[in-house]
PDB file of C-alpha atoms in Angstrom:
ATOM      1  CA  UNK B   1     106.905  66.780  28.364  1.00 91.00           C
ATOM      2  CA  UNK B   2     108.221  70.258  29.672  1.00 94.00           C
ATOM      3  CA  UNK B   3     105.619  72.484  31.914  1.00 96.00           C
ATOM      4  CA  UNK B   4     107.263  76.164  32.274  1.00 97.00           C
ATOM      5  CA  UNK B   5     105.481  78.716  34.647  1.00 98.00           C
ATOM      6  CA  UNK B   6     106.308  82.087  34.465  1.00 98.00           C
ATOM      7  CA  UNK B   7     105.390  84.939  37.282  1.00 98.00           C
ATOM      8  CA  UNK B   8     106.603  88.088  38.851  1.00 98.00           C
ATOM      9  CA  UNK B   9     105.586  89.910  35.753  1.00 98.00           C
ATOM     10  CA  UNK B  10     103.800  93.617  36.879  1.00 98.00           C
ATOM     11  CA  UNK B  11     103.812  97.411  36.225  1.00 98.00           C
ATOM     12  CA  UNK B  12     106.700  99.623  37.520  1.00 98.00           C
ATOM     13  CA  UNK B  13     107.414 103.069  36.661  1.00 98.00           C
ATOM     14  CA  UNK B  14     110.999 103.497  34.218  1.00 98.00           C
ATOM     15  CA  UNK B  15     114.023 103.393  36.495  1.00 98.00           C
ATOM     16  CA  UNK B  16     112.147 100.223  38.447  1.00 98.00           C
ATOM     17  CA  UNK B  17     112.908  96.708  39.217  1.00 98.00           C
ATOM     18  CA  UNK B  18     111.156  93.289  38.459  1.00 98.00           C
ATOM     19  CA  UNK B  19     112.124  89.499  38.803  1.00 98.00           C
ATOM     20  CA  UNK B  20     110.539  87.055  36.950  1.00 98.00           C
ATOM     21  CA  UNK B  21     110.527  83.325  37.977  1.00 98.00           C
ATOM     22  CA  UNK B  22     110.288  80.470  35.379  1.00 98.00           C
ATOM     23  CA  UNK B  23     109.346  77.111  37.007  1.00 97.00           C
ATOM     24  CA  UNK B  24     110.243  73.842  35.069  1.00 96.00           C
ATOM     25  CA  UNK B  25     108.487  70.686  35.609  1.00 92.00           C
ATOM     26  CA  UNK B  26     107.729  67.390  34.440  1.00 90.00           C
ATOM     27  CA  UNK B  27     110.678  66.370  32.003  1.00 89.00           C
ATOM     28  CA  UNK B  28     113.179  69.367  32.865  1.00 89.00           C
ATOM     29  CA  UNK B  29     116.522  68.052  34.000  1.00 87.00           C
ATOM     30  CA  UNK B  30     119.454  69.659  35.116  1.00 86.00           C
ATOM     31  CA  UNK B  31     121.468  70.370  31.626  1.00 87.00           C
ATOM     32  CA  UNK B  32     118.610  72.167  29.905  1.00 93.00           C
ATOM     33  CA  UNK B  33     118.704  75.164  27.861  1.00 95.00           C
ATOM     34  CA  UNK B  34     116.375  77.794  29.003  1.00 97.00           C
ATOM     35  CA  UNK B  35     116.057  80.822  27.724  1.00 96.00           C
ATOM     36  CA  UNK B  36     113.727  84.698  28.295  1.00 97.00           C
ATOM     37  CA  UNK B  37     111.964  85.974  25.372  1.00 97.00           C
ATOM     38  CA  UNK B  38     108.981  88.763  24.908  1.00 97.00           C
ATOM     39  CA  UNK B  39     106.966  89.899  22.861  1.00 97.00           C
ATOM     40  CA  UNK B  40     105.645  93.326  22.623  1.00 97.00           C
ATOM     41  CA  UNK B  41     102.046  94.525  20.321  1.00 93.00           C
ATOM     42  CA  UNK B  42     102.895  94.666  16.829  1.00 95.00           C
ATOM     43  CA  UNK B  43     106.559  93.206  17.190  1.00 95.00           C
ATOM     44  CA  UNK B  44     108.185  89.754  16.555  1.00 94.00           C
ATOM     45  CA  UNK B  45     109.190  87.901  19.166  1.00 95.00           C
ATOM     46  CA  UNK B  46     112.343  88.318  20.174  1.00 95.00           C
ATOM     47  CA  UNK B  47     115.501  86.646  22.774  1.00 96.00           C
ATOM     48  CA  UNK B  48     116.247  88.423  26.202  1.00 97.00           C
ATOM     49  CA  UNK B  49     118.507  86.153  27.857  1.00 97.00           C
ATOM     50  CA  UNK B  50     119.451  82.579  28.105  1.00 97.00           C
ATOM     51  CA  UNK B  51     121.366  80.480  30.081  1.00 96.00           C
ATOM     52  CA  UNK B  52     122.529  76.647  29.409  1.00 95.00           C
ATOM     53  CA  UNK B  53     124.996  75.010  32.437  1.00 92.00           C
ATOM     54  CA  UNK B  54     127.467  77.781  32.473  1.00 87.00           C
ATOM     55  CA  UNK B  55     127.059  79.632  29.208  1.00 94.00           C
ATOM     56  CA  UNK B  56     124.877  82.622  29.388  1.00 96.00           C
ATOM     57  CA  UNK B  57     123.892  85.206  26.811  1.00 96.00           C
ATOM     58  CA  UNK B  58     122.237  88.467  26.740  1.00 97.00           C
ATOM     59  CA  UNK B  59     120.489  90.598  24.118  1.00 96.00           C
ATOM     60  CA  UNK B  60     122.421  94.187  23.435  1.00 96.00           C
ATOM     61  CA  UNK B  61     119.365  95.173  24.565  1.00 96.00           C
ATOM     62  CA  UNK B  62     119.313  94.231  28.190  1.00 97.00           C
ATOM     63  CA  UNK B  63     123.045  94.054  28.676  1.00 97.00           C
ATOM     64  CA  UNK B  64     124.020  95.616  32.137  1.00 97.00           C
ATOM     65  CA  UNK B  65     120.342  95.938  33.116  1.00 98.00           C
ATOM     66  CA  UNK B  66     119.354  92.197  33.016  1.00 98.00           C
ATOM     67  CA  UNK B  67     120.543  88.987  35.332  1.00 98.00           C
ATOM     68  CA  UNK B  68     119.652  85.344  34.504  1.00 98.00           C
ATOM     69  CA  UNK B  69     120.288  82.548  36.753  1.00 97.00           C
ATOM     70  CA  UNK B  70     119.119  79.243  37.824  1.00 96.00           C
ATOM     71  CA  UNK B  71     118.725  77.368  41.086  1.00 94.00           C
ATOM     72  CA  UNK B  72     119.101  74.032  40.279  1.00 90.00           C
ATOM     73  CA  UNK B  73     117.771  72.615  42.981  1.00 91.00           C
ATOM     74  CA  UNK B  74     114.803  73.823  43.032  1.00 91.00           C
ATOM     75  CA  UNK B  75     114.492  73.916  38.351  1.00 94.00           C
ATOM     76  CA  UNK B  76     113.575  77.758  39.171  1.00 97.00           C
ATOM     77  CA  UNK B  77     115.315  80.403  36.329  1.00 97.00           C
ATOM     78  CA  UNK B  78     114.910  83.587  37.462  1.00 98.00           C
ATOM     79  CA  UNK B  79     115.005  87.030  35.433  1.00 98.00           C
ATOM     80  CA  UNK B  80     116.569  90.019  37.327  1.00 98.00           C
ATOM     81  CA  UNK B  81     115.466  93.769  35.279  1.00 98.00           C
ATOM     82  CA  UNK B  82     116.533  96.571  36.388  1.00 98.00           C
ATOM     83  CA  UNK B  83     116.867 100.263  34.808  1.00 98.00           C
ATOM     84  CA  UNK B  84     113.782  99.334  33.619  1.00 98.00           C
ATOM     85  CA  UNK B  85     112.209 101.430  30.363  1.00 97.00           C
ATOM     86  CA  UNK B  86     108.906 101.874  28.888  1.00 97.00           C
ATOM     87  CA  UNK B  87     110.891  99.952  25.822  1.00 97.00           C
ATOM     88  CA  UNK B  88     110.954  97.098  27.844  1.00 98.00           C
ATOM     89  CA  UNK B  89     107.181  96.538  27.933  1.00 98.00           C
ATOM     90  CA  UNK B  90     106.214  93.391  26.421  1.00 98.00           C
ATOM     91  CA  UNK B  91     104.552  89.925  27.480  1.00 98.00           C
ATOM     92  CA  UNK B  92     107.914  88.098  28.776  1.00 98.00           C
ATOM     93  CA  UNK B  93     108.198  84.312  27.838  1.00 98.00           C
ATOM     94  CA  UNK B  94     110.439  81.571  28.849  1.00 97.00           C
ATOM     95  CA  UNK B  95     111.429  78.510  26.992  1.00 97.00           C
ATOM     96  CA  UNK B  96     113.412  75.408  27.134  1.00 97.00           C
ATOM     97  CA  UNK B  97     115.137  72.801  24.992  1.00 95.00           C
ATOM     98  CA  UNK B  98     115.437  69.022  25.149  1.00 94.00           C
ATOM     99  CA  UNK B  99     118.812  68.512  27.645  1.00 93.00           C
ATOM    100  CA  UNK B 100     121.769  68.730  26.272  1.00 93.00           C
ATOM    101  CA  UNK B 101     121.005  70.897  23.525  1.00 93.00           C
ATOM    102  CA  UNK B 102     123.099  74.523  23.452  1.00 93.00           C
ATOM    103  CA  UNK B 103     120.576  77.958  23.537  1.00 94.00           C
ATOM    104  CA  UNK B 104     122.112  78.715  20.425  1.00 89.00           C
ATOM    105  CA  UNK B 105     121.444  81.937  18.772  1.00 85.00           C
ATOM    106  CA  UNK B 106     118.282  83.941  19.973  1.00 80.00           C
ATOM    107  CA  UNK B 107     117.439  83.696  16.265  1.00 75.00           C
ATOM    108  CA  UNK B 108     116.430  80.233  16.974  1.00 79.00           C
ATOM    109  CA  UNK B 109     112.658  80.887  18.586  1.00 87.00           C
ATOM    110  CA  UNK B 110     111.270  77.912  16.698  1.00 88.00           C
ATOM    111  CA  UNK B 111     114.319  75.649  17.980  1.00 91.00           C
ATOM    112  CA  UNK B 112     112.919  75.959  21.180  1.00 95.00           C
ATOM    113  CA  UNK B 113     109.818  73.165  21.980  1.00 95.00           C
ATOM    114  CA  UNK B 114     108.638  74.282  25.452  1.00 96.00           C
ATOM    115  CA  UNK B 115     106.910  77.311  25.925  1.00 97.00           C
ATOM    116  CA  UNK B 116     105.427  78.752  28.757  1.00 98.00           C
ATOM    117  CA  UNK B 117     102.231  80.913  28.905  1.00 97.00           C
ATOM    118  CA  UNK B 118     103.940  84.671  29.604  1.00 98.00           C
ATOM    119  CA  UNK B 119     104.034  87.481  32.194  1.00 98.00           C
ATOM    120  CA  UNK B 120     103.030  90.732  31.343  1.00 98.00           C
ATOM    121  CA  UNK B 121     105.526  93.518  32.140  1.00 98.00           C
ATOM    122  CA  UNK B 122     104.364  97.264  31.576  1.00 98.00           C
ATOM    123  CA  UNK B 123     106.881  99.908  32.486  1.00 98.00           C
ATOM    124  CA  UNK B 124     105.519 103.497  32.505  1.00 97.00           C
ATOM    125  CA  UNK B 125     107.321 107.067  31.470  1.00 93.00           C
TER     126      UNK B 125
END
């Protein structure tokens, strides 16, 4: 088994800065996918950024704002937002696949077996 652990979630005023940190345990090796997801009220879950050896991917969304990367050594992904908005609000997640299997399309939330238990991230006007 997987154990993710998210933090570094928080409330910042639009134009702020946040990094969240997503620690693996237990079964994580080096060659995993992981990838950032949130979730705001009322709205489907939805794929941020994700990162898997070399290959990573952003959402239009975050393009230019976001940063994902990984320090192996320590199984730590991190989450870089800046130019944050109030659109950005949401409950941030991240997730991981078996190693050795690609990220894939952000479509593929139910691909994804390891979950951990979200950060809250509020921006404000």
């Amino acid at each position: 088994q997987v154990q993710l652990v998210e933090s570094g979630g928080g409330s910042v005023e639009t134009g702020g800065s946040l990094k969240l940190s997503c620690v693996a345990s237990g079964a994580f090796q080096f060659g995993s996918c992981v990838g950032w997801f949130r979730q705001a009220p009322g709205k489907e879950r939805e794929g941020v950024a994700s990162i898997y050896v070399a290959t990573i991917n952003y959402a239009d969304s975050v393009k230019g704002r976001f940063t994902i990367s990984q320090d192996n050594a320590k199984n730590v992904v991190y989450l870089q937002m800046d130019s944050l908005n109030p659109e950005d609000t949401a409950i941030y997640y991240c997730a991981s696949k078996p190693q050795w299997v690609p990220c894939g399309s952000f479509r593929s939330v139910s691909q994804y077996p390891y979950w951990g238990q979200g950060t809250q991230v509020t921006v404000s006007a």
